[in-house]
mmCIF file of N, CA, C and O in Angstrom:
data_model
loop_
_atom_site.group_PDB
_atom_site.id
_atom_site.type_symbol
_atom_site.label_atom_id
_atom_site.label_comp_id
_atom_site.label_asym_id
_atom_site.label_seq_id
_atom_site.Cartn_x
_atom_site.Cartn_y
_atom_site.Cartn_z
ATOM 1 N N MET A 187 34.829 -47.678 46.110
ATOM 2 C CA MET A 187 33.764 -48.009 47.032
ATOM 3 C C MET A 187 32.988 -46.737 47.359
ATOM 4 O O MET A 187 33.562 -45.660 47.430
ATOM 5 N N ILE A 188 31.688 -46.898 47.540
ATOM 6 C CA ILE A 188 30.872 -45.775 48.006
ATOM 7 C C ILE A 188 30.079 -46.204 49.239
ATOM 8 O O ILE A 188 29.754 -47.377 49.418
ATOM 9 N N LEU A 189 29.797 -45.199 50.062
ATOM 10 C CA LEU A 189 28.897 -45.348 51.199
ATOM 11 C C LEU A 189 27.816 -44.302 51.041
ATOM 12 O O LEU A 189 28.108 -43.111 51.015
ATOM 13 N N ALA A 190 26.584 -44.739 50.893
ATOM 14 C CA ALA A 190 25.450 -43.822 50.789
ATOM 15 C C ALA A 190 24.676 -43.912 52.101
ATOM 16 O O ALA A 190 24.277 -44.999 52.510
ATOM 17 N N TYR A 191 24.485 -42.778 52.740
ATOM 18 C CA TYR A 191 23.797 -42.777 54.033
ATOM 19 C C TYR A 191 22.334 -42.372 53.896
ATOM 20 O O TYR A 191 22.023 -41.397 53.218
ATOM 21 N N HIS A 192 21.481 -43.152 54.570
ATOM 22 C CA HIS A 192 20.059 -42.868 54.715
ATOM 23 C C HIS A 192 19.741 -43.031 56.199
ATOM 24 O O HIS A 192 20.577 -43.513 56.957
ATOM 25 N N THR A 193 18.546 -42.692 56.584
ATOM 26 C CA THR A 193 18.140 -42.945 57.965
ATOM 27 C C THR A 193 16.936 -43.862 57.986
ATOM 28 O O THR A 193 16.019 -43.702 57.190
ATOM 29 N N GLN A 194 17.002 -44.798 58.857
ATOM 30 C CA GLN A 194 15.941 -45.739 59.215
ATOM 31 C C GLN A 194 16.399 -47.165 59.067
ATOM 32 O O GLN A 194 16.624 -47.629 57.952
ATOM 33 N N GLY A 195 16.527 -47.856 60.156
ATOM 34 C CA GLY A 195 16.624 -49.298 60.101
ATOM 35 C C GLY A 195 17.850 -49.959 60.684
ATOM 36 O O GLY A 195 17.834 -51.153 60.915
ATOM 37 N N GLN A 196 18.937 -49.238 60.847
ATOM 38 C CA GLN A 196 20.175 -49.839 61.335
ATOM 39 C C GLN A 196 20.526 -51.095 60.534
ATOM 40 O O GLN A 196 20.778 -52.168 61.078
ATOM 41 N N GLU A 197 20.506 -50.927 59.215
ATOM 42 C CA GLU A 197 20.847 -52.010 58.290
ATOM 43 C C GLU A 197 21.854 -51.496 57.266
ATOM 44 O O GLU A 197 21.963 -50.296 57.038
ATOM 45 N N ILE A 198 22.538 -52.446 56.659
ATOM 46 C CA ILE A 198 23.485 -52.136 55.586
ATOM 47 C C ILE A 198 23.060 -52.933 54.364
ATOM 48 O O ILE A 198 22.999 -54.166 54.405
ATOM 49 N N TYR A 199 22.765 -52.223 53.279
ATOM 50 C CA TYR A 199 22.404 -52.876 52.017
ATOM 51 C C TYR A 199 23.650 -52.920 51.138
ATOM 52 O O TYR A 199 24.333 -51.918 50.963
ATOM 53 N N TRP A 200 23.914 -54.074 50.558
ATOM 54 C CA TRP A 200 25.168 -54.261 49.833
ATOM 55 C C TRP A 200 25.000 -54.764 48.395
ATOM 56 O O TRP A 200 25.920 -54.694 47.606
ATOM 57 N N GLN A 201 23.852 -55.238 48.031
ATOM 58 C CA GLN A 201 23.677 -55.907 46.738
ATOM 59 C C GLN A 201 22.638 -55.173 45.897
ATOM 60 O O GLN A 201 21.750 -54.516 46.427
ATOM 61 N N PHE A 202 22.775 -55.292 44.594
ATOM 62 C CA PHE A 202 21.733 -54.844 43.672
ATOM 63 C C PHE A 202 21.806 -55.736 42.444
ATOM 64 O O PHE A 202 22.784 -55.714 41.699
ATOM 65 N N GLN A 203 20.811 -56.570 42.267
ATOM 66 C CA GLN A 203 20.669 -57.451 41.101
ATOM 67 C C GLN A 203 21.965 -58.171 40.733
ATOM 68 O O GLN A 203 22.321 -58.278 39.566
ATOM 69 N N ASN A 204 22.673 -58.662 41.716
ATOM 70 C CA ASN A 204 23.908 -59.427 41.527
ATOM 71 C C ASN A 204 25.029 -58.650 40.844
ATOM 72 O O ASN A 204 25.919 -59.238 40.238
ATOM 73 N N TYR A 205 25.005 -57.322 40.927
ATOM 74 C CA TYR A 205 26.081 -56.507 40.384
ATOM 75 C C TYR A 205 27.259 -56.364 41.344
ATOM 76 O O TYR A 205 28.343 -55.986 40.932
ATOM 77 N N ALA A 206 27.049 -56.614 42.619
ATOM 78 C CA ALA A 206 28.124 -56.428 43.593
ATOM 79 C C ALA A 206 29.249 -57.423 43.325
ATOM 80 O O ALA A 206 28.992 -58.595 43.039
ATOM 81 N N PRO A 207 30.492 -56.982 43.427
ATOM 82 C CA PRO A 207 31.612 -57.904 43.240
ATOM 83 C C PRO A 207 31.698 -58.906 44.383
ATOM 84 O O PRO A 207 31.091 -58.712 45.448
ATOM 85 N N ILE A 208 32.463 -59.935 44.179
ATOM 86 C CA ILE A 208 32.519 -61.044 45.122
ATOM 87 C C ILE A 208 32.936 -60.610 46.529
ATOM 88 O O ILE A 208 32.457 -61.145 47.510
ATOM 89 N N GLU A 209 33.806 -59.621 46.651
ATOM 90 C CA GLU A 209 34.291 -59.197 47.971
ATOM 91 C C GLU A 209 33.299 -58.296 48.717
ATOM 92 O O GLU A 209 33.471 -58.011 49.906
ATOM 93 N N ALA A 210 32.246 -57.868 48.064
ATOM 94 C CA ALA A 210 31.312 -56.907 48.664
ATOM 95 C C ALA A 210 30.608 -57.459 49.898
ATOM 96 O O ALA A 210 30.422 -56.737 50.879
ATOM 97 N N GLU A 211 30.210 -58.706 49.868
ATOM 98 C CA GLU A 211 29.522 -59.267 51.029
ATOM 99 C C GLU A 211 30.473 -59.369 52.219
ATOM 100 O O GLU A 211 30.100 -59.068 53.354
ATOM 101 N N GLU A 212 31.710 -59.773 51.975
ATOM 102 C CA GLU A 212 32.698 -59.871 53.059
ATOM 103 C C GLU A 212 32.941 -58.501 53.707
ATOM 104 O O GLU A 212 32.962 -58.377 54.930
ATOM 105 N N ILE A 213 33.111 -57.477 52.888
ATOM 106 C CA ILE A 213 33.291 -56.116 53.416
ATOM 107 C C ILE A 213 32.041 -55.691 54.176
ATOM 108 O O ILE A 213 32.119 -55.103 55.255
ATOM 109 N N GLY A 214 30.871 -55.992 53.632
ATOM 110 C CA GLY A 214 29.622 -55.678 54.308
ATOM 111 C C GLY A 214 29.520 -56.331 55.674
ATOM 112 O O GLY A 214 29.040 -55.721 56.637
ATOM 113 N N ASN A 215 29.981 -57.563 55.780
ATOM 114 C CA ASN A 215 29.979 -58.247 57.077
ATOM 115 C C ASN A 215 30.934 -57.575 58.062
ATOM 116 O O ASN A 215 30.637 -57.481 59.258
ATOM 117 N N ILE A 216 32.062 -57.087 57.575
ATOM 118 C CA ILE A 216 32.983 -56.340 58.433
ATOM 119 C C ILE A 216 32.303 -55.077 58.939
ATOM 120 O O ILE A 216 32.358 -54.758 60.126
ATOM 121 N N PHE A 217 31.649 -54.347 58.033
ATOM 122 C CA PHE A 217 30.919 -53.137 58.432
ATOM 123 C C PHE A 217 29.830 -53.464 59.453
ATOM 124 O O PHE A 217 29.618 -52.727 60.414
ATOM 125 N N ALA A 218 29.115 -54.568 59.241
ATOM 126 C CA ALA A 218 28.062 -54.975 60.173
ATOM 127 C C ALA A 218 28.652 -55.265 61.551
ATOM 128 O O ALA A 218 28.077 -54.872 62.579
ATOM 129 N N ASN A 219 29.782 -55.936 61.574
ATOM 130 C CA ASN A 219 30.403 -56.277 62.851
ATOM 131 C C ASN A 219 30.854 -55.050 63.626
ATOM 132 O O ASN A 219 30.702 -54.996 64.843
ATOM 133 N N VAL A 220 31.417 -54.055 62.956
ATOM 134 C CA VAL A 220 31.917 -52.881 63.685
ATOM 135 C C VAL A 220 30.797 -51.923 64.068
ATOM 136 O O VAL A 220 30.957 -51.127 64.986
ATOM 137 N N SER A 221 29.662 -51.989 63.374
ATOM 138 C CA SER A 221 28.567 -51.046 63.643
ATOM 139 C C SER A 221 27.449 -51.621 64.503
ATOM 140 O O SER A 221 26.707 -50.866 65.128
ATOM 141 N N GLY A 222 27.311 -52.937 64.494
ATOM 142 C CA GLY A 222 26.155 -53.545 65.148
ATOM 143 C C GLY A 222 24.916 -53.546 64.272
ATOM 144 O O GLY A 222 23.857 -54.003 64.683
ATOM 145 N N TYR A 223 25.033 -53.025 63.043
ATOM 146 C CA TYR A 223 23.919 -53.036 62.097
ATOM 147 C C TYR A 223 23.851 -54.401 61.421
ATOM 148 O O TYR A 223 24.826 -55.152 61.378
ATOM 149 N N ARG A 224 22.710 -54.701 60.847
ATOM 150 C CA ARG A 224 22.490 -55.981 60.161
ATOM 151 C C ARG A 224 22.799 -55.817 58.673
ATOM 152 O O ARG A 224 22.346 -54.862 58.038
ATOM 153 N N LEU A 225 23.594 -56.737 58.120
ATOM 154 C CA LEU A 225 23.800 -56.767 56.675
ATOM 155 C C LEU A 225 22.552 -57.391 56.063
ATOM 156 O O LEU A 225 22.124 -58.471 56.466
ATOM 157 N N ALA A 226 21.940 -56.705 55.105
ATOM 158 C CA ALA A 226 20.647 -57.146 54.586
ATOM 159 C C ALA A 226 20.582 -56.980 53.081
ATOM 160 O O ALA A 226 21.298 -56.168 52.495
ATOM 161 N N ASP A 227 19.712 -57.755 52.473
ATOM 162 C CA ASP A 227 19.402 -57.566 51.063
ATOM 163 C C ASP A 227 18.449 -56.386 50.940
ATOM 164 O O ASP A 227 17.601 -56.165 51.808
ATOM 165 N N VAL A 228 18.586 -55.649 49.867
ATOM 166 C CA VAL A 228 17.704 -54.504 49.630
ATOM 167 C C VAL A 228 16.301 -55.022 49.349
ATOM 168 O O VAL A 228 16.113 -55.910 48.512
ATOM 169 N N PRO A 229 15.299 -54.487 50.037
ATOM 170 C CA PRO A 229 13.928 -54.872 49.684
ATOM 171 C C PRO A 229 13.649 -54.510 48.223
ATOM 172 O O PRO A 229 14.076 -53.451 47.754
ATOM 173 N N PHE A 230 12.983 -55.395 47.508
ATOM 174 C CA PHE A 230 12.737 -55.164 46.084
ATOM 175 C C PHE A 230 12.087 -53.814 45.837
ATOM 176 O O PHE A 230 12.436 -53.105 44.897
ATOM 177 N N SER A 231 11.174 -53.427 46.725
ATOM 178 C CA SER A 231 10.457 -52.161 46.532
ATOM 179 C C SER A 231 11.381 -50.944 46.679
ATOM 180 O O SER A 231 11.024 -49.851 46.251
ATOM 181 N N SER A 232 12.554 -51.140 47.270
ATOM 182 C CA SER A 232 13.505 -50.034 47.448
ATOM 183 C C SER A 232 14.613 -50.040 46.400
ATOM 184 O O SER A 232 15.476 -49.168 46.414
ATOM 185 N N SER A 233 14.627 -51.018 45.539
ATOM 186 C CA SER A 233 15.672 -51.104 44.518
ATOM 187 C C SER A 233 15.392 -50.157 43.360
ATOM 188 O O SER A 233 14.318 -49.572 43.270
ATOM 189 N N PHE A 234 16.360 -50.029 42.486
ATOM 190 C CA PHE A 234 16.244 -49.306 41.217
ATOM 191 C C PHE A 234 16.217 -47.790 41.346
ATOM 192 O O PHE A 234 15.945 -47.108 40.387
ATOM 193 N N ALA A 235 16.481 -47.252 42.516
ATOM 194 C CA ALA A 235 16.365 -45.799 42.640
ATOM 195 C C ALA A 235 17.524 -45.167 43.395
ATOM 196 O O ALA A 235 17.580 -43.962 43.496
ATOM 197 N N GLY A 236 18.432 -45.963 43.901
ATOM 198 C CA GLY A 236 19.459 -45.410 44.770
ATOM 199 C C GLY A 236 20.801 -45.209 44.078
ATOM 200 O O GLY A 236 21.116 -45.837 43.070
ATOM 201 N N TYR A 237 21.587 -44.335 44.673
ATOM 202 C CA TYR A 237 22.951 -44.074 44.190
ATOM 203 C C TYR A 237 23.789 -45.348 44.229
ATOM 204 O O TYR A 237 24.516 -45.646 43.291
ATOM 205 N N LYS A 238 23.663 -46.122 45.333
ATOM 206 C CA LYS A 238 24.406 -47.379 45.432
ATOM 207 C C LYS A 238 24.037 -48.315 44.291
ATOM 208 O O LYS A 238 24.924 -48.938 43.695
ATOM 209 N N ASP A 239 22.769 -48.413 43.961
ATOM 210 C CA ASP A 239 22.332 -49.304 42.881
ATOM 211 C C ASP A 239 22.975 -48.894 41.557
ATOM 212 O O ASP A 239 23.495 -49.730 40.815
ATOM 213 N N TRP A 240 22.952 -47.612 41.260
ATOM 214 C CA TRP A 240 23.576 -47.104 40.034
ATOM 215 C C TRP A 240 25.073 -47.379 40.048
ATOM 216 O O TRP A 240 25.648 -47.829 39.051
ATOM 217 N N PHE A 241 25.735 -47.101 41.173
ATOM 218 C CA PHE A 241 27.180 -47.298 41.288
ATOM 219 C C PHE A 241 27.554 -48.759 41.049
ATOM 220 O O PHE A 241 28.490 -49.050 40.305
ATOM 221 N N LEU A 242 26.840 -49.678 41.685
ATOM 222 C CA LEU A 242 27.119 -51.108 41.488
ATOM 223 C C LEU A 242 26.950 -51.506 40.026
ATOM 224 O O LEU A 242 27.783 -52.220 39.465
ATOM 225 N N GLN A 243 25.889 -51.054 39.417
ATOM 226 C CA GLN A 243 25.618 -51.411 38.029
ATOM 227 C C GLN A 243 26.662 -50.799 37.096
ATOM 228 O O GLN A 243 27.142 -51.462 36.181
ATOM 229 N N GLU A 244 27.023 -49.557 37.345
ATOM 230 C CA GLU A 244 27.939 -48.839 36.447
ATOM 231 C C GLU A 244 29.399 -49.265 36.623
ATOM 232 O O GLU A 244 30.125 -49.432 35.649
ATOM 233 N N TYR A 245 29.843 -49.432 37.861
ATOM 234 C CA TYR A 245 31.269 -49.651 38.134
ATOM 235 C C TYR A 245 31.613 -51.044 38.648
ATOM 236 O O TYR A 245 32.792 -51.399 38.696
ATOM 237 N N LYS A 246 30.607 -51.798 39.082
ATOM 238 C CA LYS A 246 30.828 -53.148 39.606
ATOM 239 C C LYS A 246 31.910 -53.159 40.690
ATOM 240 O O LYS A 246 32.778 -54.020 40.727
ATOM 241 N N ARG A 247 31.839 -52.175 41.570
ATOM 242 C CA ARG A 247 32.717 -52.033 42.734
ATOM 243 C C ARG A 247 31.824 -52.063 43.979
ATOM 244 O O ARG A 247 30.628 -51.790 43.890
ATOM 245 N N PRO A 248 32.385 -52.359 45.147
ATOM 246 C CA PRO A 248 31.555 -52.406 46.347
ATOM 247 C C PRO A 248 30.860 -51.073 46.630
ATOM 248 O O PRO A 248 31.464 -50.003 46.507
ATOM 249 N N GLY A 249 29.597 -51.158 46.988
ATOM 250 C CA GLY A 249 28.811 -49.988 47.350
ATOM 251 C C GLY A 249 27.792 -50.378 48.410
ATOM 252 O O GLY A 249 27.257 -51.482 48.374
ATOM 253 N N TYR A 250 27.547 -49.470 49.328
ATOM 254 C CA TYR A 250 26.699 -49.784 50.473
ATOM 255 C C TYR A 250 25.764 -48.623 50.778
ATOM 256 O O TYR A 250 26.167 -47.466 50.723
ATOM 257 N N THR A 251 24.538 -48.961 51.117
ATOM 258 C CA THR A 251 23.619 -47.985 51.693
ATOM 259 C C THR A 251 23.546 -48.299 53.171
ATOM 260 O O THR A 251 23.174 -49.411 53.564
ATOM 261 N N ILE A 252 23.926 -47.319 53.974
ATOM 262 C CA ILE A 252 23.901 -47.463 55.421
ATOM 263 C C ILE A 252 22.622 -46.796 55.926
ATOM 264 O O ILE A 252 22.438 -45.595 55.758
ATOM 265 N N GLU A 253 21.739 -47.587 56.487
ATOM 266 C CA GLU A 253 20.494 -47.071 57.065
ATOM 267 C C GLU A 253 20.750 -46.825 58.550
ATOM 268 O O GLU A 253 20.717 -47.749 59.361
ATOM 269 N N ALA A 254 21.050 -45.590 58.905
ATOM 270 C CA ALA A 254 21.450 -45.236 60.273
ATOM 271 C C ALA A 254 20.248 -44.779 61.099
ATOM 272 O O ALA A 254 19.365 -44.115 60.588
ATOM 273 N N GLY A 255 20.262 -45.152 62.363
ATOM 274 C CA GLY A 255 19.258 -44.657 63.288
ATOM 275 C C GLY A 255 17.923 -45.369 63.178
ATOM 276 O O GLY A 255 17.684 -46.169 62.276
ATOM 277 N N LEU A 256 17.071 -45.050 64.128
ATOM 278 C CA LEU A 256 15.714 -45.594 64.182
ATOM 279 C C LEU A 256 14.760 -44.512 64.660
ATOM 280 O O LEU A 256 15.148 -43.649 65.443
ATOM 281 N N GLY A 257 13.540 -44.572 64.213
ATOM 282 C CA GLY A 257 12.533 -43.634 64.689
ATOM 283 C C GLY A 257 11.873 -42.899 63.550
ATOM 284 O O GLY A 257 11.971 -43.272 62.396
ATOM 285 N N GLU A 258 11.206 -41.836 63.895
ATOM 286 C CA GLU A 258 10.480 -41.036 62.922
ATOM 287 C C GLU A 258 11.413 -39.993 62.305
ATOM 288 O O GLU A 258 12.161 -39.315 63.012
ATOM 289 N N ASN A 259 11.361 -39.867 60.992
ATOM 290 C CA ASN A 259 12.191 -38.860 60.307
ATOM 291 C C ASN A 259 11.532 -37.502 60.380
ATOM 292 O O ASN A 259 10.321 -37.407 60.276
ATOM 293 N N PRO A 260 12.300 -36.454 60.507
ATOM 294 C CA PRO A 260 13.750 -36.482 60.680
ATOM 295 C C PRO A 260 14.111 -36.998 62.070
ATOM 296 O O PRO A 260 13.407 -36.727 63.048
ATOM 297 N N LEU A 261 15.205 -37.752 62.120
ATOM 298 C CA LEU A 261 15.647 -38.284 63.405
ATOM 299 C C LEU A 261 16.046 -37.146 64.329
ATOM 300 O O LEU A 261 16.588 -36.135 63.877
ATOM 301 N N PRO A 262 15.805 -37.310 65.607
ATOM 302 C CA PRO A 262 16.165 -36.246 66.546
ATOM 303 C C PRO A 262 17.686 -36.148 66.719
ATOM 304 O O PRO A 262 18.395 -37.152 66.636
ATOM 305 N N ILE A 263 18.166 -34.956 66.958
ATOM 306 C CA ILE A 263 19.587 -34.722 67.164
ATOM 307 C C ILE A 263 20.102 -35.520 68.357
ATOM 308 O O ILE A 263 21.293 -35.827 68.430
ATOM 309 N N SER A 264 19.229 -35.901 69.242
ATOM 310 C CA SER A 264 19.640 -36.697 70.401
ATOM 311 C C SER A 264 20.216 -38.058 69.993
ATOM 312 O O SER A 264 20.914 -38.696 70.783
ATOM 313 N N GLN A 265 19.972 -38.514 68.759
ATOM 314 C CA GLN A 265 20.536 -39.776 68.280
ATOM 315 C C GLN A 265 21.917 -39.594 67.660
ATOM 316 O O GLN A 265 22.564 -40.576 67.303
ATOM 317 N N PHE A 266 22.385 -38.367 67.546
ATOM 318 C CA PHE A 266 23.644 -38.121 66.840
ATOM 319 C C PHE A 266 24.800 -38.925 67.416
ATOM 320 O O PHE A 266 25.534 -39.587 66.671
ATOM 321 N N ASN A 267 25.014 -38.862 68.719
ATOM 322 C CA ASN A 267 26.169 -39.556 69.307
ATOM 323 C C ASN A 267 26.105 -41.062 69.076
ATOM 324 O O ASN A 267 27.120 -41.685 68.760
ATOM 325 N N GLU A 268 24.924 -41.647 69.223
ATOM 326 C CA GLU A 268 24.778 -43.083 68.992
ATOM 327 C C GLU A 268 25.066 -43.431 67.528
ATOM 328 O O GLU A 268 25.796 -44.388 67.236
ATOM 329 N N ILE A 269 24.517 -42.664 66.609
ATOM 330 C CA ILE A 269 24.743 -42.920 65.184
ATOM 331 C C ILE A 269 26.220 -42.744 64.846
ATOM 332 O O ILE A 269 26.812 -43.558 64.133
ATOM 333 N N TYR A 270 26.826 -41.697 65.375
ATOM 334 C CA TYR A 270 28.256 -41.465 65.141
ATOM 335 C C TYR A 270 29.080 -42.653 65.650
ATOM 336 O O TYR A 270 29.923 -43.185 64.922
ATOM 337 N N ASN A 271 28.817 -43.069 66.873
ATOM 338 C CA ASN A 271 29.572 -44.184 67.447
ATOM 339 C C ASN A 271 29.345 -45.483 66.685
ATOM 340 O O ASN A 271 30.274 -46.270 66.520
ATOM 341 N N ASP A 272 28.137 -45.704 66.209
ATOM 342 C CA ASP A 272 27.845 -46.902 65.417
ATOM 343 C C ASP A 272 28.588 -46.888 64.082
ATOM 344 O O ASP A 272 28.924 -47.945 63.548
ATOM 345 N N ASN A 273 28.801 -45.702 63.528
ATOM 346 C CA ASN A 273 29.287 -45.601 62.153
ATOM 347 C C ASN A 273 30.747 -45.199 61.994
ATOM 348 O O ASN A 273 31.282 -45.305 60.885
ATOM 349 N N ILE A 274 31.423 -44.766 63.032
ATOM 350 C CA ILE A 274 32.804 -44.332 62.884
ATOM 351 C C ILE A 274 33.688 -45.467 62.354
ATOM 352 O O ILE A 274 34.564 -45.241 61.524
ATOM 353 N N GLY A 275 33.445 -46.688 62.788
ATOM 354 C CA GLY A 275 34.222 -47.824 62.284
ATOM 355 C C GLY A 275 34.011 -48.061 60.800
ATOM 356 O O GLY A 275 34.951 -48.371 60.066
ATOM 357 N N ILE A 276 32.783 -47.898 60.330
ATOM 358 C CA ILE A 276 32.495 -48.052 58.904
ATOM 359 C C ILE A 276 33.253 -46.987 58.112
ATOM 360 O O ILE A 276 33.869 -47.271 57.087
ATOM 361 N N LEU A 277 33.212 -45.755 58.590
ATOM 362 C CA LEU A 277 33.858 -44.644 57.873
ATOM 363 C C LEU A 277 35.373 -44.845 57.820
ATOM 364 O O LEU A 277 35.993 -44.641 56.760
ATOM 365 N N VAL A 278 35.981 -45.229 58.921
ATOM 366 C CA VAL A 278 37.434 -45.442 58.947
ATOM 367 C C VAL A 278 37.819 -46.622 58.064
ATOM 368 O O VAL A 278 38.733 -46.521 57.233
ATOM 369 N N LEU A 279 37.145 -47.741 58.229
ATOM 370 C CA LEU A 279 37.468 -48.914 57.413
ATOM 371 C C LEU A 279 37.169 -48.676 55.938
ATOM 372 O O LEU A 279 37.911 -49.139 55.066
ATOM 373 N N GLY A 280 36.083 -47.970 55.651
ATOM 374 C CA GLY A 280 35.752 -47.659 54.257
ATOM 375 C C GLY A 280 36.829 -46.853 53.568
ATOM 376 O O GLY A 280 37.058 -46.983 52.359
ATOM 377 N N ALA A 281 37.542 -46.037 54.323
ATOM 378 C CA ALA A 281 38.612 -45.216 53.753
ATOM 379 C C ALA A 281 39.864 -46.034 53.435
ATOM 380 O O ALA A 281 40.647 -45.635 52.567
ATOM 381 N N ILE A 282 40.049 -47.180 54.107
ATOM 382 C CA ILE A 282 41.284 -47.946 53.890
ATOM 383 C C ILE A 282 41.071 -49.251 53.136
ATOM 384 O O ILE A 282 42.046 -49.857 52.699
ATOM 385 N N LEU A 283 39.844 -49.711 53.017
ATOM 386 C CA LEU A 283 39.609 -50.999 52.320
ATOM 387 C C LEU A 283 39.592 -50.833 50.813
ATOM 388 O O LEU A 283 39.209 -49.889 50.258
#
């Protein structure tokens, strides 16, 4: 499994052209529940260029792009604690799932 972090949107992208394995959506829903982020399909315009997309296509194992935080990039350091608290559950669960 991989977790690729980006900033903007508080969303979790889990699929790329139906390469994700069957358990990927279930794991994504777990991540969404612990983070408060929305599990979402990757916008078509954002596909074909990410590490997660390559990983899913190459290895057919669960992979996620976590879009952390909201606002203008670069995000202000004042969002660090909120982003950390939103994502610690994803990081811990990602290590054991």
